[in-house]
Amino acid sequence: MRIDSRGRGEEGRERLTVTPETTDDLWHLSHVLEPGDHVEADTTRRVTRNDDQLRDKGGEREHMRVTIEVEDVEFARFANRLRVGGVIVGCSREDEIGHHHTLNVEERSELTVEKHFKPDQIERIEEAEEATGAPDVAIATVEEGAAFIHTVQQYGTEEYASFTKPTGKGEFSRPRDELFDELGSALSHLDPEAIILAGPGFTKNDANDYIDEHYRDLSDRVTVVNTSAAGDRGVHEVLKRGAVDEVQRETRIAREAELIDELTGRMAEGAKATYGVNETMEAAEFGAIETLLIVDERLRAERQGEGDWDIDVNDLVETAEQKGGDVVVFSQEFAPGQQLKNLGGVAALLRYRLQ
């Protein structure tokens, strides 16, 4: 994320001009924008005919500058864009004011956001700005007969490719080199800046030797890590052990995996942890929260009045921060966020036990 300028808008709102540079940045913005915010950007729009006041459904679209009052936001991950819909409240063509419009925000398209930013929202944008230069990471996990490649994004991990080549003995068995070559070819095509090669036993080491010999442009990017499994389980182990942090320190995922493991470990021991909205609010009021954990989708739903909590989520966040607690917003897209969602969407690591 590139922050281009900061300023003040109308009615005490802050005005922030940003340029998203990656799909991650679009995802971050989807959790910052809310109904009632003003978003200004260049766009194209079919305009109203002056003669008959009917929509022109053909011909070229006209370029214009619009400001919309946000009604809905959708992160379209597979289209690599952010859709922001609402009513036009400002436009280079005054006759378009009052009409509905959807901004399709893509990478490297500048937009200006005017709103009353909450502290965690500003922090999220600033963290995205700091993470812009972080290297792209691929986690390749391999075991006998199978290999998987996951890419690491700030919104979670995503499977990029998987390969199955039966090895060993039997009618349908194939040489191991075929599996290793498919893995190396896919990694070369993906061209990540860093590769974590993981898996059980010696298969990963043999795969690393093959890549080192046949894909020399990748060999100096590979870090080998031992895990008990390949696939999703192996990826979780890699994240939990902090291997990703070594090459992509700004990635939020590894911290979320570590925090959720710390939470569940403390809960199993009956130690300093709590979960559930009312219990967590009580801990915040006592100043007992060391780290507040909250799922991004739950945070957004409660802020937009779509949730079912009987407390104000902003009061919870602000109380925890004012009394010295950290706040970590989890991505629902990733496994730790799903675990936290199953605990009601909010929990906390405590400085001391309340009971």
mmCIF file of C-alpha atoms in Angstrom:
data_model
loop_
_atom_site.group_PDB
_atom_site.id
_atom_site.type_symbol
_atom_site.label_atom_id
_atom_site.label_comp_id
_atom_site.label_asym_id
_atom_site.label_seq_id
_atom_site.Cartn_x
_atom_site.Cartn_y
_atom_site.Cartn_z
ATOM 1 C CA MET A 1 0.000 0.000 0.000
ATOM 2 C CA ARG A 2 1.281 3.453 -0.816
ATOM 3 C CA ILE A 3 -0.058 6.363 1.240
ATOM 4 C CA ASP A 4 0.054 9.358 -1.103
ATOM 5 C CA SER A 5 -1.359 12.101 1.132
ATOM 6 C CA ARG A 6 -3.177 12.787 4.390
ATOM 7 C CA GLY A 7 -5.480 15.666 5.236
ATOM 8 C CA ARG A 8 -8.756 16.759 6.750
ATOM 9 C CA GLY A 9 -12.142 16.459 5.119
ATOM 10 C CA GLU A 10 -15.564 17.840 5.937
ATOM 11 C CA GLU A 11 -17.299 17.408 9.300
ATOM 12 C CA GLY A 12 -14.049 16.464 11.040
ATOM 13 C CA ARG A 13 -13.398 13.441 8.848
ATOM 14 C CA GLU A 14 -9.864 12.405 7.948
ATOM 15 C CA ARG A 15 -8.903 12.316 4.278
ATOM 16 C CA LEU A 16 -6.453 9.678 3.088
ATOM 17 C CA THR A 17 -5.280 9.135 -0.491
ATOM 18 C CA VAL A 18 -3.831 5.679 -1.094
ATOM 19 C CA THR A 19 -2.702 3.474 -3.964
ATOM 20 C CA PRO A 20 -3.144 -0.294 -3.436
ATOM 21 C CA GLU A 21 -0.169 -2.106 -4.968
ATOM 22 C CA THR A 22 -1.097 -5.743 -4.342
ATOM 23 C CA THR A 23 -4.167 -7.941 -3.930
ATOM 24 C CA ASP A 24 -3.370 -7.927 -0.211
ATOM 25 C CA ASP A 25 -3.837 -4.156 -0.174
ATOM 26 C CA LEU A 26 -7.293 -4.492 -1.752
ATOM 27 C CA TRP A 27 -8.174 -7.005 0.964
ATOM 28 C CA HIS A 28 -6.992 -4.621 3.683
ATOM 29 C CA LEU A 29 -9.147 -1.824 2.226
ATOM 30 C CA SER A 30 -12.190 -4.115 2.231
ATOM 31 C CA HIS A 31 -11.902 -4.226 6.030
ATOM 32 C CA VAL A 32 -11.415 -0.477 6.387
ATOM 33 C CA LEU A 33 -14.232 0.845 4.188
ATOM 34 C CA GLU A 34 -17.692 1.001 5.787
ATOM 35 C CA PRO A 35 -21.169 2.275 4.863
ATOM 36 C CA GLY A 36 -21.294 6.065 5.090
ATOM 37 C CA ASP A 37 -17.634 6.575 4.130
ATOM 38 C CA HIS A 38 -16.838 8.766 1.141
ATOM 39 C CA VAL A 39 -14.592 7.321 -1.575
ATOM 40 C CA GLU A 40 -13.329 9.399 -4.481
ATOM 41 C CA ALA A 41 -11.731 7.911 -7.606
ATOM 42 C CA ASP A 42 -11.514 8.109 -11.386
ATOM 43 C CA THR A 43 -13.974 5.838 -13.153
ATOM 44 C CA THR A 44 -15.936 5.327 -16.346
ATOM 45 C CA ARG A 45 -19.696 5.481 -16.589
ATOM 46 C CA ARG A 46 -22.385 5.368 -19.242
ATOM 47 C CA VAL A 47 -24.125 8.695 -19.017
ATOM 48 C CA THR A 48 -27.738 9.802 -19.421
ATOM 49 C CA ARG A 49 -28.803 11.003 -22.876
ATOM 50 C CA ASN A 50 -29.790 14.666 -22.805
ATOM 51 C CA ASP A 51 -32.530 14.186 -25.409
ATOM 52 C CA ASP A 52 -34.694 11.463 -23.925
ATOM 53 C CA GLN A 53 -33.249 10.992 -20.392
ATOM 54 C CA LEU A 54 -32.874 7.265 -21.043
ATOM 55 C CA ARG A 55 -29.819 5.301 -20.117
ATOM 56 C CA ASP A 56 -27.401 4.878 -22.961
ATOM 57 C CA LYS A 57 -26.753 1.143 -22.949
ATOM 58 C CA GLY A 58 -24.382 1.204 -25.896
ATOM 59 C CA GLY A 59 -21.380 3.142 -27.054
ATOM 60 C CA GLU A 60 -18.320 4.206 -25.131
ATOM 61 C CA ARG A 61 -18.227 4.940 -21.442
ATOM 62 C CA GLU A 62 -17.260 8.415 -20.301
ATOM 63 C CA HIS A 63 -14.331 9.030 -17.961
ATOM 64 C CA MET A 64 -15.198 11.067 -14.884
ATOM 65 C CA ARG A 65 -14.170 11.740 -11.286
ATOM 66 C CA VAL A 66 -16.769 10.631 -8.746
ATOM 67 C CA THR A 67 -17.217 10.578 -4.991
ATOM 68 C CA ILE A 68 -19.597 7.963 -3.669
ATOM 69 C CA GLU A 69 -21.112 7.474 -0.246
ATOM 70 C CA VAL A 70 -20.371 3.828 0.444
ATOM 71 C CA GLU A 71 -23.211 1.356 0.798
ATOM 72 C CA ASP A 72 -21.484 -1.980 0.205
ATOM 73 C CA VAL A 73 -17.967 -3.352 -0.209
ATOM 74 C CA GLU A 74 -16.920 -6.652 -1.780
ATOM 75 C CA PHE A 75 -13.420 -8.085 -2.097
ATOM 76 C CA ALA A 76 -13.403 -10.129 -5.313
ATOM 77 C CA ARG A 77 -10.217 -12.108 -4.704
ATOM 78 C CA PHE A 78 -10.274 -14.132 -7.917
ATOM 79 C CA ALA A 79 -10.905 -11.031 -10.028
ATOM 80 C CA ASN A 80 -8.140 -9.134 -8.181
ATOM 81 C CA ARG A 81 -10.394 -6.171 -7.524
ATOM 82 C CA LEU A 82 -12.382 -4.420 -4.818
ATOM 83 C CA ARG A 83 -15.958 -3.398 -5.608
ATOM 84 C CA VAL A 84 -17.211 -0.350 -3.737
ATOM 85 C CA GLY A 85 -20.849 0.535 -4.372
ATOM 86 C CA GLY A 86 -22.904 3.520 -3.309
ATOM 87 C CA VAL A 87 -24.613 6.770 -4.268
ATOM 88 C CA ILE A 88 -22.716 9.477 -6.147
ATOM 89 C CA VAL A 89 -22.437 12.567 -3.914
ATOM 90 C CA GLY A 90 -19.833 14.411 -5.979
ATOM 91 C CA CYS A 91 -18.984 14.207 -9.659
ATOM 92 C CA SER A 92 -17.330 16.062 -12.522
ATOM 93 C CA ARG A 93 -20.773 15.840 -14.173
ATOM 94 C CA GLU A 94 -23.352 17.302 -11.808
ATOM 95 C CA ASP A 95 -26.256 15.516 -13.549
ATOM 96 C CA GLU A 96 -24.854 12.185 -12.314
ATOM 97 C CA ILE A 97 -25.169 13.093 -8.623
ATOM 98 C CA GLY A 98 -27.686 10.905 -6.831
ATOM 99 C CA HIS A 99 -27.249 7.898 -9.107
ATOM 100 C CA HIS A 100 -25.847 4.600 -7.877
ATOM 101 C CA HIS A 101 -22.388 3.586 -9.057
ATOM 102 C CA THR A 102 -19.829 0.861 -8.356
ATOM 103 C CA LEU A 103 -16.120 1.616 -8.297
ATOM 104 C CA ASN A 104 -13.949 -1.283 -9.420
ATOM 105 C CA VAL A 105 -10.722 -0.642 -7.538
ATOM 106 C CA GLU A 106 -7.729 -2.561 -8.877
ATOM 107 C CA GLU A 107 -4.037 -2.654 -8.106
ATOM 108 C CA ARG A 108 -2.271 0.692 -8.720
ATOM 109 C CA SER A 109 -5.540 2.647 -8.962
ATOM 110 C CA GLU A 110 -5.495 5.669 -6.651
ATOM 111 C CA LEU A 111 -8.467 6.454 -4.430
ATOM 112 C CA THR A 112 -9.210 8.935 -1.669
ATOM 113 C CA VAL A 113 -11.051 7.810 1.458
ATOM 114 C CA GLU A 114 -12.774 10.319 3.713
ATOM 115 C CA LYS A 115 -14.098 8.977 7.018
ATOM 116 C CA HIS A 116 -13.744 8.939 10.776
ATOM 117 C CA PHE A 117 -10.947 6.381 10.943
ATOM 118 C CA LYS A 118 -10.713 4.155 13.999
ATOM 119 C CA PRO A 119 -7.208 3.540 15.410
ATOM 120 C CA ASP A 120 -7.049 -0.097 14.296
ATOM 121 C CA GLN A 121 -8.072 0.898 10.757
ATOM 122 C CA ILE A 122 -5.247 3.436 10.466
ATOM 123 C CA GLU A 123 -2.877 0.849 11.941
ATOM 124 C CA ARG A 124 -4.006 -1.683 9.337
ATOM 125 C CA ILE A 125 -3.254 0.690 6.452
ATOM 126 C CA GLU A 126 0.125 1.644 7.908
ATOM 127 C CA GLU A 127 1.037 -2.027 8.353
ATOM 128 C CA ALA A 128 0.061 -2.646 4.731
ATOM 129 C CA GLU A 129 2.326 0.233 3.721
ATOM 130 C CA GLU A 130 5.239 -1.270 5.673
ATOM 131 C CA ALA A 131 4.617 -4.729 4.183
ATOM 132 C CA THR A 132 4.759 -3.541 0.573
ATOM 133 C CA GLY A 133 8.405 -4.480 0.202
ATOM 134 C CA ALA A 134 8.094 -7.878 1.861
ATOM 135 C CA PRO A 135 9.182 -10.811 -0.314
ATOM 136 C CA ASP A 136 6.659 -13.171 -1.908
ATOM 137 C CA VAL A 137 6.781 -16.577 -0.254
ATOM 138 C CA ALA A 138 5.804 -20.014 -1.535
ATOM 139 C CA ILE A 139 5.519 -23.002 0.794
ATOM 140 C CA ALA A 140 6.197 -26.262 -1.048
ATOM 141 C CA THR A 141 5.400 -29.417 0.921
ATOM 142 C CA VAL A 142 6.377 -32.824 -0.430
ATOM 143 C CA GLU A 143 6.033 -36.451 0.618
ATOM 144 C CA GLU A 144 6.301 -39.746 -1.217
ATOM 145 C CA GLY A 145 3.976 -39.562 -4.226
ATOM 146 C CA ALA A 146 2.586 -36.071 -3.655
ATOM 147 C CA ALA A 147 3.614 -32.422 -3.570
ATOM 148 C CA PHE A 148 1.753 -29.170 -2.861
ATOM 149 C CA ILE A 149 2.507 -25.491 -3.383
ATOM 150 C CA HIS A 150 0.817 -22.790 -1.274
ATOM 151 C CA THR A 151 1.319 -19.072 -1.689
ATOM 152 C CA VAL A 152 1.402 -16.854 1.384
ATOM 153 C CA GLN A 153 -0.859 -13.820 1.277
ATOM 154 C CA GLN A 154 -1.741 -11.381 4.028
ATOM 155 C CA TYR A 155 -5.302 -12.638 3.950
ATOM 156 C CA GLY A 156 -4.188 -16.274 4.354
ATOM 157 C CA THR A 157 -2.514 -19.093 2.452
ATOM 158 C CA GLU A 158 -3.860 -20.322 -0.846
ATOM 159 C CA GLU A 159 -3.166 -23.578 -2.656
ATOM 160 C CA TYR A 160 -1.467 -22.805 -5.954
ATOM 161 C CA ALA A 161 -0.870 -26.340 -7.246
ATOM 162 C CA SER A 162 -0.804 -29.992 -6.221
ATOM 163 C CA PHE A 163 0.788 -33.015 -7.881
ATOM 164 C CA THR A 164 0.313 -36.743 -7.447
ATOM 165 C CA LYS A 165 2.818 -39.210 -8.864
ATOM 166 C CA PRO A 166 2.658 -42.704 -7.309
ATOM 167 C CA THR A 167 6.181 -43.796 -6.444
ATOM 168 C CA GLY A 168 7.712 -46.987 -5.127
ATOM 169 C CA LYS A 169 6.758 -50.398 -6.492
ATOM 170 C CA GLY A 170 3.787 -51.475 -8.533
ATOM 171 C CA GLU A 171 2.319 -51.262 -12.016
ATOM 172 C CA PHE A 172 1.452 -47.567 -11.807
ATOM 173 C CA SER A 173 4.527 -46.316 -9.973
ATOM 174 C CA ARG A 174 6.576 -43.521 -11.518
ATOM 175 C CA PRO A 175 10.161 -42.357 -10.981
ATOM 176 C CA ARG A 176 10.416 -39.824 -8.140
ATOM 177 C CA ASP A 177 12.202 -37.405 -10.450
ATOM 178 C CA GLU A 178 8.947 -36.872 -12.367
ATOM 179 C CA LEU A 179 7.290 -35.530 -9.218
ATOM 180 C CA PHE A 180 10.288 -33.375 -8.374
ATOM 181 C CA ASP A 181 10.425 -31.993 -11.916
ATOM 182 C CA GLU A 182 6.751 -30.975 -11.864
ATOM 183 C CA LEU A 183 7.331 -29.286 -8.520
ATOM 184 C CA GLY A 184 10.406 -27.431 -9.783
ATOM 185 C CA SER A 185 8.688 -26.388 -13.000
ATOM 186 C CA ALA A 186 5.676 -24.977 -11.129
ATOM 187 C CA LEU A 187 7.887 -23.089 -8.673
ATOM 188 C CA SER A 188 9.921 -21.675 -11.559
ATOM 189 C CA HIS A 189 6.713 -20.477 -13.233
ATOM 190 C CA LEU A 190 5.427 -18.955 -9.973
ATOM 191 C CA ASP A 191 8.851 -17.316 -9.472
ATOM 192 C CA PRO A 192 8.564 -16.440 -5.748
ATOM 193 C CA GLU A 193 11.259 -14.473 -3.982
ATOM 194 C CA ALA A 194 11.515 -17.131 -1.251
ATOM 195 C CA ILE A 195 10.604 -20.815 -1.056
ATOM 196 C CA ILE A 196 10.101 -22.896 2.059
ATOM 197 C CA LEU A 197 10.445 -26.593 1.183
ATOM 198 C CA ALA A 198 8.943 -28.804 3.863
ATOM 199 C CA GLY A 199 7.698 -32.296 4.542
ATOM 200 C CA PRO A 200 8.328 -35.512 6.491
ATOM 201 C CA GLY A 201 11.352 -37.757 6.151
ATOM 202 C CA PHE A 202 14.033 -37.449 3.502
ATOM 203 C CA THR A 203 11.774 -36.831 0.491
ATOM 204 C CA LYS A 204 12.022 -33.065 0.849
ATOM 205 C CA ASN A 205 15.816 -33.302 0.943
ATOM 206 C CA ASP A 206 15.824 -35.345 -2.262
ATOM 207 C CA ALA A 207 13.485 -32.808 -3.844
ATOM 208 C CA ASN A 208 15.827 -30.027 -2.762
ATOM 209 C CA ASP A 209 18.790 -31.835 -4.320
ATOM 210 C CA TYR A 210 16.865 -32.197 -7.573
ATOM 211 C CA ILE A 211 15.893 -28.515 -7.626
ATOM 212 C CA ASP A 212 19.451 -27.536 -6.801
ATOM 213 C CA GLU A 213 20.709 -29.488 -9.819
ATOM 214 C CA HIS A 214 17.979 -28.817 -12.386
ATOM 215 C CA TYR A 215 16.505 -25.450 -11.320
ATOM 216 C CA ARG A 216 19.562 -23.548 -10.230
ATOM 217 C CA ASP A 217 17.790 -20.181 -10.459
ATOM 218 C CA LEU A 218 15.597 -21.338 -7.544
ATOM 219 C CA SER A 219 18.198 -23.089 -5.398
ATOM 220 C CA ASP A 220 19.411 -20.036 -3.478
ATOM 221 C CA ARG A 221 15.828 -19.114 -2.534
ATOM 222 C CA VAL A 222 15.020 -22.417 -0.818
ATOM 223 C CA THR A 223 14.860 -22.964 2.936
ATOM 224 C CA VAL A 224 14.286 -26.578 4.030
ATOM 225 C CA VAL A 225 12.042 -27.203 7.051
ATOM 226 C CA ASN A 226 11.035 -30.497 8.649
ATOM 227 C CA THR A 227 7.316 -31.132 9.203
ATOM 228 C CA SER A 228 5.314 -34.230 10.102
ATOM 229 C CA ALA A 229 3.035 -33.941 7.060
ATOM 230 C CA ALA A 230 2.582 -32.320 3.665
ATOM 231 C CA GLY A 231 -0.392 -30.292 2.429
ATOM 232 C CA ASP A 232 -2.436 -28.074 4.742
ATOM 233 C CA ARG A 233 -1.079 -29.679 7.930
ATOM 234 C CA GLY A 234 2.468 -29.136 6.782
ATOM 235 C CA VAL A 235 1.742 -25.513 5.928
ATOM 236 C CA HIS A 236 0.318 -24.918 9.400
ATOM 237 C CA GLU A 237 3.447 -26.405 10.971
ATOM 238 C CA VAL A 238 5.658 -24.163 8.841
ATOM 239 C CA LEU A 239 3.725 -21.090 9.944
ATOM 240 C CA LYS A 240 3.648 -22.137 13.586
ATOM 241 C CA ARG A 241 7.407 -22.632 13.671
ATOM 242 C CA GLY A 242 8.035 -19.118 12.371
ATOM 243 C CA ALA A 243 9.762 -20.187 9.137
ATOM 244 C CA VAL A 244 7.733 -17.660 7.151
ATOM 245 C CA ASP A 245 8.626 -14.884 9.587
ATOM 246 C CA GLU A 246 12.273 -15.296 8.712
ATOM 247 C CA VAL A 247 11.604 -14.309 5.081
ATOM 248 C CA GLN A 248 8.423 -12.250 5.355
ATOM 249 C CA ARG A 249 8.350 -10.607 8.764
ATOM 250 C CA GLU A 250 5.410 -8.352 7.980
ATOM 251 C CA THR A 251 3.073 -11.263 7.237
ATOM 252 C CA ARG A 252 0.308 -11.418 9.821
ATOM 253 C CA ILE A 253 -0.437 -15.103 9.376
ATOM 254 C CA ALA A 254 2.421 -16.564 11.374
ATOM 255 C CA ARG A 255 1.595 -14.379 14.356
ATOM 256 C CA GLU A 256 -2.055 -15.403 14.204
ATOM 257 C CA ALA A 257 -1.107 -19.095 14.207
ATOM 258 C CA GLU A 258 1.185 -18.548 17.180
ATOM 259 C CA LEU A 259 -1.411 -16.544 19.103
ATOM 260 C CA ILE A 260 -4.214 -19.029 18.559
ATOM 261 C CA ASP A 261 -1.949 -21.851 19.728
ATOM 262 C CA GLU A 262 -1.059 -19.809 22.809
ATOM 263 C CA LEU A 263 -4.761 -19.160 23.461
ATOM 264 C CA THR A 264 -5.845 -22.782 23.125
ATOM 265 C CA GLY A 265 -2.890 -23.934 25.223
ATOM 266 C CA ARG A 266 -3.791 -21.568 28.045
ATOM 267 C CA MET A 267 -7.462 -22.530 27.842
ATOM 268 C CA ALA A 268 -6.570 -26.232 28.135
ATOM 269 C CA GLU A 269 -4.560 -25.459 31.259
ATOM 270 C CA GLY A 270 -7.215 -23.161 32.737
ATOM 271 C CA ALA A 271 -4.609 -20.397 32.666
ATOM 272 C CA LYS A 272 -4.673 -16.700 31.758
ATOM 273 C CA ALA A 273 -7.130 -16.585 28.840
ATOM 274 C CA THR A 274 -10.772 -15.874 28.141
ATOM 275 C CA TYR A 275 -13.166 -15.955 25.191
ATOM 276 C CA GLY A 276 -16.684 -14.815 24.374
ATOM 277 C CA VAL A 277 -17.816 -11.218 24.106
ATOM 278 C CA ASN A 278 -19.118 -10.640 27.631
ATOM 279 C CA GLU A 279 -16.205 -12.388 29.329
ATOM 280 C CA THR A 280 -13.704 -10.491 27.172
ATOM 281 C CA MET A 281 -15.400 -7.152 27.861
ATOM 282 C CA GLU A 282 -15.213 -7.851 31.591
ATOM 283 C CA ALA A 283 -11.498 -8.553 31.277
ATOM 284 C CA ALA A 284 -11.031 -5.297 29.327
ATOM 285 C CA GLU A 285 -12.805 -3.279 32.032
ATOM 286 C CA PHE A 286 -10.513 -4.786 34.688
ATOM 287 C CA GLY A 287 -7.455 -3.912 32.596
ATOM 288 C CA ALA A 288 -6.521 -7.585 32.448
ATOM 289 C CA ILE A 289 -6.133 -7.912 28.667
ATOM 290 C CA GLU A 290 -2.617 -8.438 27.396
ATOM 291 C CA THR A 291 -3.669 -9.158 23.783
ATOM 292 C CA LEU A 292 -7.189 -8.872 22.374
ATOM 293 C CA LEU A 293 -7.923 -11.274 19.502
ATOM 294 C CA ILE A 294 -10.852 -10.490 17.214
ATOM 295 C CA VAL A 295 -11.957 -11.772 13.793
ATOM 296 C CA ASP A 296 -12.085 -9.162 11.017
ATOM 297 C CA GLU A 297 -15.522 -10.197 9.712
ATOM 298 C CA ARG A 298 -17.012 -10.064 13.221
ATOM 299 C CA LEU A 299 -15.443 -6.653 13.832
ATOM 300 C CA ARG A 300 -16.875 -5.316 10.600
ATOM 301 C CA ALA A 301 -20.325 -6.822 11.153
ATOM 302 C CA GLU A 302 -20.613 -5.355 14.661
ATOM 303 C CA ARG A 303 -19.451 -1.930 13.489
ATOM 304 C CA GLN A 304 -22.037 -1.941 10.718
ATOM 305 C CA GLY A 305 -24.885 -2.926 13.039
ATOM 306 C CA GLU A 306 -25.223 -6.385 11.500
ATOM 307 C CA GLY A 307 -24.016 -8.338 14.539
ATOM 308 C CA ASP A 308 -25.767 -9.653 17.630
ATOM 309 C CA TRP A 309 -23.477 -8.549 20.450
ATOM 310 C CA ASP A 310 -25.063 -6.654 23.322
ATOM 311 C CA ILE A 311 -21.946 -4.497 23.731
ATOM 312 C CA ASP A 312 -20.376 -1.892 21.443
ATOM 313 C CA VAL A 313 -17.356 -3.445 19.719
ATOM 314 C CA ASN A 314 -15.642 -0.047 19.578
ATOM 315 C CA ASP A 315 -15.937 0.217 23.377
ATOM 316 C CA LEU A 316 -14.274 -3.196 23.685
ATOM 317 C CA VAL A 317 -11.360 -2.312 21.380
ATOM 318 C CA GLU A 318 -10.838 1.156 22.860
ATOM 319 C CA THR A 319 -11.041 -0.081 26.470
ATOM 320 C CA ALA A 320 -8.456 -2.806 25.788
ATOM 321 C CA GLU A 321 -6.092 -0.311 24.124
ATOM 322 C CA GLN A 322 -6.550 2.425 26.727
ATOM 323 C CA LYS A 323 -5.567 -0.027 29.479
ATOM 324 C CA GLY A 324 -2.395 -1.136 27.711
ATOM 325 C CA GLY A 325 -3.561 -4.139 25.723
ATOM 326 C CA ASP A 326 -2.568 -4.992 22.169
ATOM 327 C CA VAL A 327 -5.248 -5.643 19.545
ATOM 328 C CA VAL A 328 -4.762 -8.239 16.813
ATOM 329 C CA VAL A 329 -7.395 -8.516 14.074
ATOM 330 C CA PHE A 330 -7.481 -12.047 12.647
ATOM 331 C CA SER A 331 -8.281 -12.895 9.045
ATOM 332 C CA GLN A 332 -11.315 -15.151 8.759
ATOM 333 C CA GLU A 333 -9.754 -16.513 5.556
ATOM 334 C CA PHE A 334 -7.071 -18.391 7.491
ATOM 335 C CA ALA A 335 -7.356 -21.373 9.853
ATOM 336 C CA PRO A 336 -6.535 -19.476 13.114
ATOM 337 C CA GLY A 337 -9.277 -16.992 12.243
ATOM 338 C CA GLN A 338 -11.704 -19.861 11.760
ATOM 339 C CA GLN A 339 -10.705 -21.278 15.139
ATOM 340 C CA LEU A 340 -11.294 -17.890 16.735
ATOM 341 C CA LYS A 341 -14.638 -17.584 14.943
ATOM 342 C CA ASN A 342 -15.694 -20.870 16.537
ATOM 343 C CA LEU A 343 -14.990 -19.303 19.951
ATOM 344 C CA GLY A 344 -17.436 -16.485 19.233
ATOM 345 C CA GLY A 345 -15.073 -14.304 17.199
ATOM 346 C CA VAL A 346 -13.284 -12.725 20.149
ATOM 347 C CA ALA A 347 -10.895 -13.838 22.891
ATOM 348 C CA ALA A 348 -8.007 -12.496 24.920
ATOM 349 C CA LEU A 349 -4.684 -13.465 26.423
ATOM 350 C CA LEU A 350 -4.695 -12.086 29.957
ATOM 351 C CA ARG A 351 -2.102 -10.610 32.306
ATOM 352 C CA TYR A 352 -3.696 -12.474 35.207
ATOM 353 C CA ARG A 353 -6.633 -14.744 35.896
ATOM 354 C CA LEU A 354 -9.901 -13.050 36.818
ATOM 355 C CA GLN A 355 -11.236 -15.968 38.814
#
